[in-house]
Amino acid sequence: MQGEDDDWIGPWEGGAAGPGQVTRAEFVLMLRRQGIRDRRVLAAMEQVPREIFVASVGRREAYADHALPIECGQTISQPYVVAFMTEALDVAPEHRVLEVGTGSGYQTAVLAHLAGHVFSLDRYRTLVEGAAERLATLKLDNVTVKAGDGFLGWPQEAPFDRIMVTAAFPEVPQALKEQLAEGGRLIMPVGPEGGVQELRLLEKTPEGFAERRLMAVRFVPLVPGMARAL
Ligand code: SAH
């Protein structure tokens, strides 16, 4: 389908698509094959140009199904994990969503296609500034990003219908549980730094939290406090 721009992800590089370049259709097919079924999630993943969030690698690499390094020693999650977490969170157009761990802003952009508004914070100013620029380039105006400590959440904007944490810690921070609306959902990798972590999905009910364990994952750690440098 060479020549039909809208069938390819992102801008053309050098005019023509070479062999092995990934099309939007192939990227979505890969996610479908891995079990992602939610059409809204697949459509959101299709619309966000992943290559602008991982500028240091080539376009082909950007769409490969693995995590990649970003600035400040952090990582952007593999596409399948982004899609899986987004699907499990079940985000609707009226939802206010809190994301802890903006990183590159890729996951933020995917959430912005599904939610009413996304509030996202990261402990590195550099990352927040870079993410804000990319999100503005994509004209996603239903997003607010700021530098902040995820352990404190974002009390001024609480409660949230959905919360996604993209960094791991041995337990879900108390402030985040408190800032979740009743009936709301929270997803987060729980476990030690560098060890086996498990994605947990919490639902806030009148009786307390219902918890499901979804799958083993490996995330960078949630580190208390703002980063001093960078
Ligand atoms: N979702 C991101 C990847 C995040 S990597 C993406 O799509 O690119 C995890 C992020 O969590 C890192 O950027 C790290 O700086 C951030 N982080 C770690 N501890 C934090 C804390 N206490 N508060 C806010 N962000 C934190």
Short mmCIF file of C-alpha atoms and ligand atoms in Angstrom, two decimals:
data_model
loop_
_atom_site.label_atom_id
_atom_site.label_comp_id
_atom_site.label_asym_id
_atom_site.label_seq_id
_atom_site.Cartn_x
_atom_site.Cartn_y
_atom_site.Cartn_z
CA MET A 1 0.00 0.00 0.00
CA GLN A 2 2.90 2.30 -0.65
CA GLY A 3 1.86 5.82 -1.43
CA GLU A 4 -1.21 5.84 0.77
CA ASP A 5 0.09 7.98 3.58
CA ASP A 6 -2.68 7.28 6.02
CA ASP A 7 -1.88 3.59 6.07
CA TRP A 8 1.53 4.19 7.58
CA ILE A 9 2.46 5.27 11.04
CA GLY A 10 3.99 8.68 11.41
CA PRO A 11 5.72 10.85 8.86
CA TRP A 12 7.52 9.42 5.88
CA GLU A 13 11.23 9.04 6.26
CA GLY A 14 12.99 9.60 2.98
CA GLY A 15 9.78 9.49 1.02
CA ALA A 16 9.26 5.77 0.53
CA ALA A 17 8.48 2.99 2.98
CA GLY A 18 11.19 0.38 2.90
CA PRO A 19 10.77 -3.33 3.46
CA GLY A 20 10.02 -4.21 7.06
CA GLN A 21 8.52 -0.88 8.02
CA VAL A 22 5.54 -1.17 10.29
CA THR A 23 2.12 -0.10 9.11
CA ARG A 24 -0.65 1.06 11.41
CA ALA A 25 -2.59 -2.04 10.42
CA GLU A 26 0.31 -4.32 11.36
CA PHE A 27 0.82 -2.61 14.71
CA VAL A 28 -2.85 -3.05 15.63
CA LEU A 29 -2.82 -6.61 14.30
CA MET A 30 0.12 -7.41 16.58
CA LEU A 31 -1.85 -6.12 19.58
CA ARG A 32 -4.96 -8.05 18.51
CA ARG A 33 -2.94 -11.24 18.18
CA GLN A 34 -1.73 -10.71 21.74
CA GLY A 35 -5.31 -10.60 22.95
CA ILE A 36 -6.22 -6.90 23.03
CA ARG A 37 -9.87 -6.72 22.01
CA ASP A 38 -11.25 -3.33 23.06
CA ARG A 39 -11.86 -1.38 19.84
CA ARG A 40 -11.48 1.99 21.49
CA VAL A 41 -8.10 0.98 22.92
CA LEU A 42 -6.93 -0.39 19.56
CA ALA A 43 -8.07 2.81 17.84
CA ALA A 44 -6.24 4.96 20.40
CA MET A 45 -3.04 2.92 19.98
CA GLU A 46 -3.38 3.31 16.23
CA GLN A 47 -3.71 7.07 16.45
CA VAL A 48 -0.74 7.89 18.69
CA PRO A 49 2.55 8.17 16.74
CA ARG A 50 4.90 6.26 19.04
CA GLU A 51 8.03 7.38 17.20
CA ILE A 52 7.77 10.96 18.48
CA PHE A 53 7.97 9.66 22.07
CA VAL A 54 11.19 7.71 21.45
CA ALA A 55 13.10 10.12 19.26
CA SER A 56 16.45 8.46 19.91
CA VAL A 57 15.58 5.26 18.07
CA GLY A 58 14.49 4.63 14.50
CA ARG A 59 10.88 4.39 13.50
CA ARG A 60 10.95 0.65 13.04
CA GLU A 61 12.35 0.16 16.50
CA ALA A 62 9.74 2.50 17.95
CA TYR A 63 6.94 0.08 17.01
CA ALA A 64 8.71 -3.11 18.06
CA ASP A 65 7.04 -4.79 21.01
CA HIS A 66 9.49 -4.04 23.77
CA ALA A 67 10.30 -1.33 26.32
CA LEU A 68 12.77 1.38 25.29
CA PRO A 69 14.97 3.81 27.20
CA ILE A 70 13.90 7.46 27.52
CA GLU A 71 15.58 10.41 29.27
CA CYS A 72 16.49 10.45 32.97
CA GLY A 73 17.22 6.71 33.02
CA GLN A 74 13.53 5.81 32.68
CA THR A 75 11.72 3.57 30.19
CA ILE A 76 8.70 3.70 27.94
CA SER A 77 6.69 0.50 28.37
CA GLN A 78 6.28 -2.05 25.61
CA PRO A 79 3.19 -1.42 23.46
CA TYR A 80 1.45 -4.60 24.59
CA VAL A 81 1.71 -3.60 28.26
CA VAL A 82 0.41 -0.09 27.48
CA ALA A 83 -2.56 -1.59 25.63
CA PHE A 84 -3.19 -4.25 28.30
CA MET A 85 -3.18 -1.76 31.18
CA THR A 86 -5.35 0.69 29.26
CA GLU A 87 -7.88 -2.03 28.41
CA ALA A 88 -8.00 -3.30 32.00
CA LEU A 89 -8.59 0.22 33.31
CA ASP A 90 -11.75 0.54 31.16
CA VAL A 91 -11.58 4.28 30.53
CA ALA A 92 -14.74 6.09 29.36
CA PRO A 93 -15.14 9.53 27.71
CA GLU A 94 -16.54 11.10 30.89
CA HIS A 95 -13.67 9.92 33.12
CA ARG A 96 -11.14 12.07 34.93
CA VAL A 97 -7.94 10.06 34.95
CA LEU A 98 -4.80 10.43 37.05
CA GLU A 99 -1.57 9.00 35.66
CA VAL A 100 1.49 8.71 37.89
CA GLY A 101 4.72 8.45 35.86
CA THR A 102 4.33 10.65 32.75
CA GLY A 103 7.72 9.59 31.37
CA SER A 104 7.69 10.25 27.63
CA GLY A 105 3.96 11.04 27.65
CA TYR A 106 3.12 8.09 25.37
CA GLN A 107 0.74 6.39 27.78
CA THR A 108 -0.71 9.82 28.59
CA ALA A 109 -1.52 10.35 24.90
CA VAL A 110 -3.22 6.95 24.64
CA LEU A 111 -5.32 7.74 27.73
CA ALA A 112 -6.17 11.20 26.36
CA HIS A 113 -7.86 9.59 23.36
CA LEU A 114 -10.17 7.67 25.69
CA ALA A 115 -10.81 9.91 28.72
CA GLY A 116 -12.51 13.21 29.43
CA HIS A 117 -9.39 14.65 31.01
CA VAL A 118 -6.00 13.20 31.97
CA PHE A 119 -3.90 14.59 34.84
CA SER A 120 -0.38 13.24 34.70
CA LEU A 121 2.63 13.84 36.92
CA ASP A 122 6.26 12.81 37.06
CA ARG A 123 9.06 13.49 39.53
CA TYR A 124 11.41 14.70 36.73
CA ARG A 125 10.78 18.20 35.40
CA THR A 126 12.72 17.37 32.21
CA LEU A 127 10.34 14.54 31.42
CA VAL A 128 7.24 16.60 32.18
CA GLU A 129 8.42 19.42 29.91
CA GLY A 130 9.25 17.05 27.04
CA ALA A 131 5.92 15.24 27.40
CA ALA A 132 3.98 18.53 27.50
CA GLU A 133 5.58 19.59 24.22
CA ARG A 134 4.77 16.32 22.48
CA LEU A 135 1.19 16.32 23.73
CA ALA A 136 0.77 19.89 22.49
CA THR A 137 2.18 18.91 19.08
CA LEU A 138 -0.48 16.23 18.90
CA LYS A 139 -3.10 18.84 19.86
CA LEU A 140 -4.25 16.81 22.82
CA ASP A 141 -5.76 19.58 24.92
CA ASN A 142 -7.58 17.42 27.46
CA VAL A 143 -4.33 16.75 29.33
CA THR A 144 -2.68 18.53 32.26
CA VAL A 145 0.88 17.53 33.18
CA LYS A 146 2.98 18.74 36.08
CA ALA A 147 6.06 17.87 38.08
CA GLY A 148 5.04 16.26 41.35
CA ASP A 149 5.40 13.31 43.69
CA GLY A 150 3.06 10.49 42.83
CA PHE A 151 3.01 9.31 46.44
CA LEU A 152 0.99 12.44 47.20
CA GLY A 153 -1.26 12.13 44.16
CA TRP A 154 -3.02 15.30 42.98
CA PRO A 155 -5.40 16.24 45.81
CA GLN A 156 -6.58 19.49 44.16
CA GLU A 157 -8.08 17.53 41.26
CA ALA A 158 -9.35 14.48 43.18
CA PRO A 159 -11.43 12.39 43.12
CA PHE A 160 -10.45 10.48 39.99
CA ASP A 161 -12.54 7.86 38.19
CA ARG A 162 -9.43 6.05 37.07
CA ILE A 163 -5.81 6.01 38.26
CA MET A 164 -2.88 4.44 36.40
CA VAL A 165 0.57 4.14 37.96
CA THR A 166 3.37 3.23 35.55
CA ALA A 167 6.12 2.65 38.12
CA ALA A 168 6.37 -0.15 40.68
CA PHE A 169 6.26 -0.11 44.48
CA PRO A 170 5.68 -2.85 47.08
CA GLU A 171 2.25 -1.38 47.89
CA VAL A 172 -0.30 1.03 46.47
CA PRO A 173 0.31 4.48 48.01
CA GLN A 174 -2.41 5.42 50.49
CA ALA A 175 -3.02 8.89 48.99
CA LEU A 176 -3.87 7.33 45.63
CA LYS A 177 -6.41 4.99 47.24
CA GLU A 178 -7.99 7.98 48.94
CA GLN A 179 -8.12 10.02 45.74
CA LEU A 180 -10.00 7.30 43.85
CA ALA A 181 -13.74 7.91 43.41
CA GLU A 182 -16.14 5.26 44.69
CA GLY A 183 -16.66 2.73 41.89
CA GLY A 184 -13.32 3.88 40.47
CA ARG A 185 -10.47 1.68 39.29
CA LEU A 186 -6.73 1.85 39.83
CA ILE A 187 -4.04 -0.16 38.03
CA MET A 188 -0.44 -0.41 39.19
CA PRO A 189 2.55 -2.78 39.15
CA VAL A 190 3.09 -3.95 42.74
CA GLY A 191 6.36 -5.51 43.86
CA PRO A 192 9.99 -4.83 44.73
CA GLU A 193 12.43 -2.88 42.59
CA GLY A 194 14.09 -5.17 40.08
CA GLY A 195 12.14 -8.20 41.33
CA VAL A 196 8.92 -9.86 40.26
CA GLN A 197 6.11 -7.36 40.12
CA GLU A 198 2.48 -8.01 39.47
CA LEU A 199 -0.08 -5.79 37.84
CA ARG A 200 -2.91 -5.21 40.32
CA LEU A 201 -6.32 -3.85 39.47
CA LEU A 202 -8.17 -2.30 42.41
CA GLU A 203 -11.80 -1.29 42.47
CA LYS A 204 -13.12 0.98 45.20
CA THR A 205 -16.40 -0.34 46.57
CA PRO A 206 -18.47 0.83 49.55
CA GLU A 207 -17.02 -2.14 51.48
CA GLY A 208 -13.39 -1.41 50.61
CA PHE A 209 -11.08 -2.40 47.77
CA ALA A 210 -11.67 -5.40 45.52
CA GLU A 211 -8.35 -6.51 44.10
CA ARG A 212 -7.38 -8.60 41.09
CA ARG A 213 -3.91 -9.79 40.12
CA LEU A 214 -3.41 -9.60 36.37
CA MET A 215 0.08 -10.54 35.24
CA ALA A 216 3.78 -10.44 36.00
CA VAL A 217 5.57 -7.33 34.74
CA ARG A 218 8.80 -5.38 35.19
CA PHE A 219 8.66 -1.61 35.69
CA VAL A 220 11.09 1.01 36.93
CA PRO A 221 10.49 1.85 40.61
CA LEU A 222 8.21 4.51 42.03
CA VAL A 223 10.69 6.66 43.95
CA PRO A 224 9.48 8.92 46.78
CA GLY A 225 9.92 12.69 46.41
CA MET A 226 10.80 14.97 43.52
CA ALA A 227 14.00 14.31 41.57
CA ARG A 228 16.71 16.78 42.66
CA ALA A 229 18.61 17.02 39.40
CA LEU A 230 17.18 17.13 35.88
N1 SAH B 1 4.27 5.92 31.20
C1 SAH B 1 5.58 6.33 30.72
C2 SAH B 1 6.69 5.47 31.26
C3 SAH B 1 6.92 5.72 32.67
S1 SAH B 1 8.41 5.10 33.38
C4 SAH B 1 5.63 6.38 29.22
O1 SAH B 1 4.63 6.03 28.56
O2 SAH B 1 6.65 6.82 28.69
C5 SAH B 1 8.00 5.49 35.05
C6 SAH B 1 7.99 6.95 35.37
O3 SAH B 1 7.61 7.09 36.74
C7 SAH B 1 9.35 7.61 35.24
O4 SAH B 1 9.30 8.66 34.32
C8 SAH B 1 9.65 8.10 36.64
O5 SAH B 1 10.33 9.34 36.68
C9 SAH B 1 8.27 8.21 37.25
N2 SAH B 1 8.23 8.20 38.69
C10 SAH B 1 8.92 7.41 39.56
N3 SAH B 1 8.63 7.73 40.83
C11 SAH B 1 7.73 8.75 40.79
C12 SAH B 1 7.05 9.52 41.77
N4 SAH B 1 7.22 9.33 43.08
N5 SAH B 1 6.19 10.48 41.37
C13 SAH B 1 5.99 10.71 40.04
N6 SAH B 1 6.61 10.02 39.07
C14 SAH B 1 7.46 9.05 39.43
#
